[in-house]
Coordinates of C-alpha atoms in Angstrom, one line a residue:
M1 CA 111.3 102.8 85.2
R2 CA 110.1 104.6 87.7
I3 CA 107.8 103.0 90.1
I4 CA 105.6 104.4 93.2
L5 CA 103.8 101.7 95.4
L6 CA 100.7 101.8 96.5
T7 CA 100.6 99.2 99.7
Q8 CA 99.1 99.3 103.5
D9 CA 101.1 99.4 106.4
D10 CA 99.7 95.1 106.6
P11 CA 101.6 94.3 110.3
F12 CA 101.1 90.5 108.9
Y13 CA 102.4 89.4 105.2
L14 CA 103.4 92.1 103.4
A15 CA 107.0 93.9 104.8
E16 CA 108.9 91.1 104.3
N17 CA 107.1 91.3 100.5
I18 CA 107.6 94.6 100.1
D19 CA 111.0 94.1 101.1
F20 CA 112.0 90.7 98.9
L21 CA 110.1 93.1 95.6
I22 CA 112.6 96.3 95.7
K23 CA 115.6 93.9 96.6
N24 CA 115.2 91.9 93.3
L25 CA 113.2 94.6 91.0
P26 CA 116.1 94.9 87.7
E27 CA 118.8 97.8 87.8
H28 CA 115.9 99.4 85.1
S29 CA 113.5 99.6 87.6
E30 CA 113.3 101.7 91.2
V31 CA 111.2 101.9 93.7
V32 CA 110.6 105.9 94.0
A33 CA 108.2 106.5 96.4
T34 CA 105.0 104.9 98.4
V35 CA 101.7 105.9 99.3
L36 CA 100.8 103.8 101.9
F37 CA 96.9 102.9 102.7
E38 CA 95.5 102.9 106.5
V39 CA 94.9 99.3 107.0
S40 CA 91.2 98.1 106.3
P41 CA 90.6 94.3 106.1
F42 CA 87.5 94.7 105.5
G43 CA 87.4 97.1 102.0
K44 CA 86.1 100.3 103.9
R45 CA 87.5 102.8 106.4
E46 CA 86.5 101.9 110.4
T47 CA 88.1 102.8 113.4
F48 CA 90.8 100.4 115.4
S49 CA 88.2 99.1 117.7
E50 CA 85.7 98.5 115.0
K51 CA 88.0 96.1 113.3
M52 CA 88.6 94.7 116.3
K53 CA 84.6 93.4 117.1
K54 CA 84.2 92.3 113.6
T55 CA 87.0 90.4 113.6
Y56 CA 85.6 88.5 116.6
D57 CA 82.4 88.8 116.3
I58 CA 82.6 86.7 112.8
F59 CA 86.0 84.5 112.9
G60 CA 85.8 83.8 117.1
A61 CA 88.0 83.9 120.0
S62 CA 90.6 81.2 118.5
F63 CA 91.3 84.0 115.4
F64 CA 90.7 87.3 117.1
V65 CA 93.7 86.0 120.0
H66 CA 95.7 84.3 117.2
Y67 CA 96.0 87.7 114.7
G68 CA 95.8 89.8 117.5
T69 CA 99.0 87.7 119.6
K70 CA 100.5 88.4 115.6
F71 CA 99.6 91.9 115.9
I72 CA 101.5 92.5 118.9
L73 CA 104.6 90.7 118.1
S74 CA 104.6 92.9 114.5
K75 CA 104.4 96.3 116.5
L76 CA 107.9 94.8 118.2
N77 CA 110.0 93.6 115.1
S78 CA 110.8 96.1 112.3
N79 CA 110.8 93.9 110.2
K80 CA 107.4 93.5 110.0
S81 CA 106.4 97.6 109.5
V82 CA 106.7 97.8 105.4
K83 CA 106.8 102.1 106.7
N84 CA 110.2 101.1 108.1
I85 CA 111.1 98.2 105.2
L86 CA 111.0 101.1 102.8
A87 CA 112.8 103.4 105.1
K88 CA 115.1 100.6 105.6
H89 CA 115.7 101.1 101.5
N90 CA 115.5 105.4 101.8
V91 CA 112.3 105.0 99.6
P92 CA 110.1 108.0 100.7
L93 CA 106.6 108.1 101.6
V94 CA 103.5 110.2 99.4
E95 CA 101.6 111.4 102.1
I96 CA 97.8 112.5 100.8
E97 CA 94.6 113.4 102.6
G98 CA 91.9 111.3 102.4
N99 CA 91.0 109.6 98.5
I100 CA 94.0 109.1 96.6
N101 CA 92.3 110.4 93.8
K102 CA 91.9 114.1 94.9
P103 CA 93.2 116.1 93.0
E104 CA 95.9 117.4 95.2
N105 CA 96.9 114.1 96.6
L106 CA 98.0 113.3 92.5
D107 CA 99.7 116.4 92.7
R108 CA 101.7 115.2 95.2
I109 CA 102.6 111.6 93.3
R110 CA 102.9 113.4 89.8
E111 CA 105.9 115.0 91.7
Y112 CA 107.6 111.9 91.6
E113 CA 107.4 111.4 87.8
P114 CA 106.4 107.8 87.9
D115 CA 106.7 105.7 85.0
L116 CA 104.6 102.7 86.1
L117 CA 102.0 102.6 89.5
V118 CA 102.1 99.5 91.1
S119 CA 99.2 98.5 94.0
I120 CA 100.3 95.5 96.4
G121 CA 96.9 95.5 98.7
G122 CA 95.8 98.8 97.7
N123 CA 92.3 99.0 99.6
Q124 CA 91.0 102.0 97.3
I125 CA 88.9 102.6 94.1
F126 CA 91.1 103.8 91.3
K127 CA 90.5 106.4 88.8
R128 CA 91.0 107.6 85.5
P129 CA 92.7 110.5 86.4
L130 CA 95.4 108.0 88.7
L131 CA 95.4 105.4 86.4
D132 CA 96.8 107.8 83.2
L133 CA 99.3 109.5 85.7
A134 CA 101.8 107.2 85.2
P135 CA 102.8 106.1 81.1
K136 CA 103.2 102.8 81.6
G137 CA 99.5 102.2 83.2
C138 CA 99.0 100.6 86.9
L139 CA 99.5 97.3 88.6
N140 CA 97.2 95.1 90.6
L141 CA 98.2 92.1 92.6
H142 CA 95.4 89.6 93.3
T143 CA 95.9 86.7 94.7
A144 CA 93.6 84.2 93.1
L145 CA 92.5 82.7 89.2
L146 CA 91.6 86.2 88.1
P147 CA 88.2 86.1 86.4
K148 CA 87.0 83.7 89.1
Y149 CA 87.2 85.1 92.8
R150 CA 87.5 88.9 92.2
G151 CA 87.1 90.8 95.3
L152 CA 87.9 90.4 98.7
M153 CA 89.9 87.3 100.3
P154 CA 89.7 85.2 97.9
S155 CA 92.5 83.2 100.2
F156 CA 89.5 82.1 102.3
W157 CA 86.8 81.9 99.5
V158 CA 88.8 79.4 97.1
L159 CA 89.7 76.7 100.9
R160 CA 86.0 77.4 101.4
Y161 CA 84.6 76.4 98.6
N162 CA 87.2 73.9 98.4
E163 CA 89.0 74.0 95.2
K164 CA 92.5 72.6 94.4
Y165 CA 94.0 75.0 93.0
T166 CA 94.5 79.4 93.1
G167 CA 96.4 81.4 92.3
V168 CA 97.8 84.8 91.1
S169 CA 96.7 87.1 89.1
V170 CA 98.2 91.0 87.9
F171 CA 96.8 92.4 86.3
F172 CA 96.3 96.0 84.7
V173 CA 93.7 98.2 86.2
D174 CA 90.9 99.3 84.7
E175 CA 87.9 101.5 86.7
G176 CA 86.5 98.3 87.8
I177 CA 87.1 95.5 90.4
D178 CA 89.8 93.2 89.1
S179 CA 88.9 93.7 85.8
G180 CA 91.8 94.6 83.9
P181 CA 93.8 92.3 81.2
I182 CA 96.0 90.3 82.9
L183 CA 99.7 90.9 82.4
V184 CA 100.9 87.4 84.1
Q185 CA 99.5 84.8 85.4
K186 CA 100.6 81.6 87.9
K187 CA 98.2 78.4 89.1
V188 CA 98.8 76.8 92.5
E189 CA 98.2 73.6 93.6
I190 CA 96.2 74.3 97.2
G191 CA 97.0 71.2 98.5
D192 CA 96.1 70.9 102.7
R193 CA 97.5 74.8 103.2
S194 CA 96.2 76.7 105.9
Q195 CA 94.7 79.9 104.7
E196 CA 97.6 81.8 106.4
A197 CA 100.5 79.4 104.7
L198 CA 98.1 79.8 101.5
I199 CA 98.4 83.7 101.9
N200 CA 102.3 83.7 102.4
H201 CA 103.2 81.2 99.7
T202 CA 100.9 83.4 97.1
K203 CA 102.2 86.6 98.7
Q204 CA 105.5 85.3 97.7
I205 CA 104.4 84.2 94.1
G206 CA 103.2 87.4 93.8
M207 CA 106.4 90.1 93.9
E208 CA 107.6 87.0 91.7
C209 CA 105.0 87.9 89.1
I210 CA 105.3 91.4 90.1
I211 CA 109.1 91.8 88.8
E212 CA 108.3 89.5 85.9
C213 CA 105.8 92.1 84.7
V214 CA 108.0 94.9 85.4
E215 CA 110.8 93.0 82.8
K216 CA 107.7 92.2 80.5
I217 CA 106.9 95.5 80.9
H218 CA 110.6 97.4 80.1
S219 CA 111.1 95.3 77.2
G220 CA 107.6 95.8 75.8
N221 CA 107.3 92.4 74.6
Y222 CA 104.5 90.6 75.9
E223 CA 101.2 89.6 75.5
L224 CA 97.9 90.2 77.5
I225 CA 95.9 87.1 79.2
P226 CA 91.9 87.9 78.4
N227 CA 90.2 88.7 82.2
P228 CA 86.3 88.2 80.8
D229 CA 83.5 89.5 82.9
E230 CA 81.2 86.9 81.3
E231 CA 83.3 83.8 83.7
L232 CA 83.3 86.4 86.6
T233 CA 82.8 85.1 90.0
Y234 CA 82.8 87.7 92.4
F235 CA 83.0 87.5 96.7
T236 CA 82.7 90.7 99.3
F237 CA 83.7 89.3 103.0
P238 CA 82.8 86.8 104.8
T239 CA 80.2 86.2 107.5
K240 CA 79.8 83.9 110.1
E241 CA 77.8 81.2 108.3
D242 CA 81.0 81.0 105.6
V243 CA 82.8 81.1 108.6
A244 CA 81.1 77.8 109.7
A245 CA 81.1 76.5 106.5
F246 CA 84.7 76.8 106.2
L247 CA 85.3 75.2 109.1
K248 CA 83.2 72.9 108.6
A249 CA 84.5 71.6 104.8
G250 CA 87.5 70.7 107.7
K251 CA 89.5 73.6 106.2
K252 CA 92.1 75.7 108.6
F253 CA 92.9 79.4 109.4
Y254 CA 96.1 78.6 110.3

């Protein structure tokens, strides 16, 4: 099965996990190309200086210094670069300009003849022509128990609202937001994990779930799990007030 990844060059969490995914895919499947989106933690495209200012304003100085230091160190460590991991595995990049749904970008992706698209941190809305491009569809990884906690930064919100459990959901993408039918879902106990530890834990489980999905799709033997809109909760990016409530509840970022 020919797979194209749709992801971003996240400097914190994705490189090692994508390395694990590529190494552990079943023999009948391979990543033949990758689309790398611009990193956009706030859910929209912003300049680097805008991202820095927004991070400082919302999360405060300690958070800013912690992740600023990690960002600098990631630039000195080739194993923290998604682009370097892909190069190590000889996975070519699909060069696109602007929105992935533009016809010329779809043509570039189509050249690789994908059977399946897999989105990991894909940060653009996917339209029907893209979703129909691969005959096996498009999967997306979301680190929450859908239909709860759709939207941005679920690791923050489950801690903010003192959930005892969260999870990982891998679902077939439709034209909504985190709304497609679920193929694999795992429940995860949060315990006393910080947000950083929770992200690391669920991302690793997420890679294992994607591998399980690939096996199911290859065999054609699977049942879909409903993702009903009537039960959804949806969250955008936190505000300063949300961060204050998070800290007041005794939760930790790292």
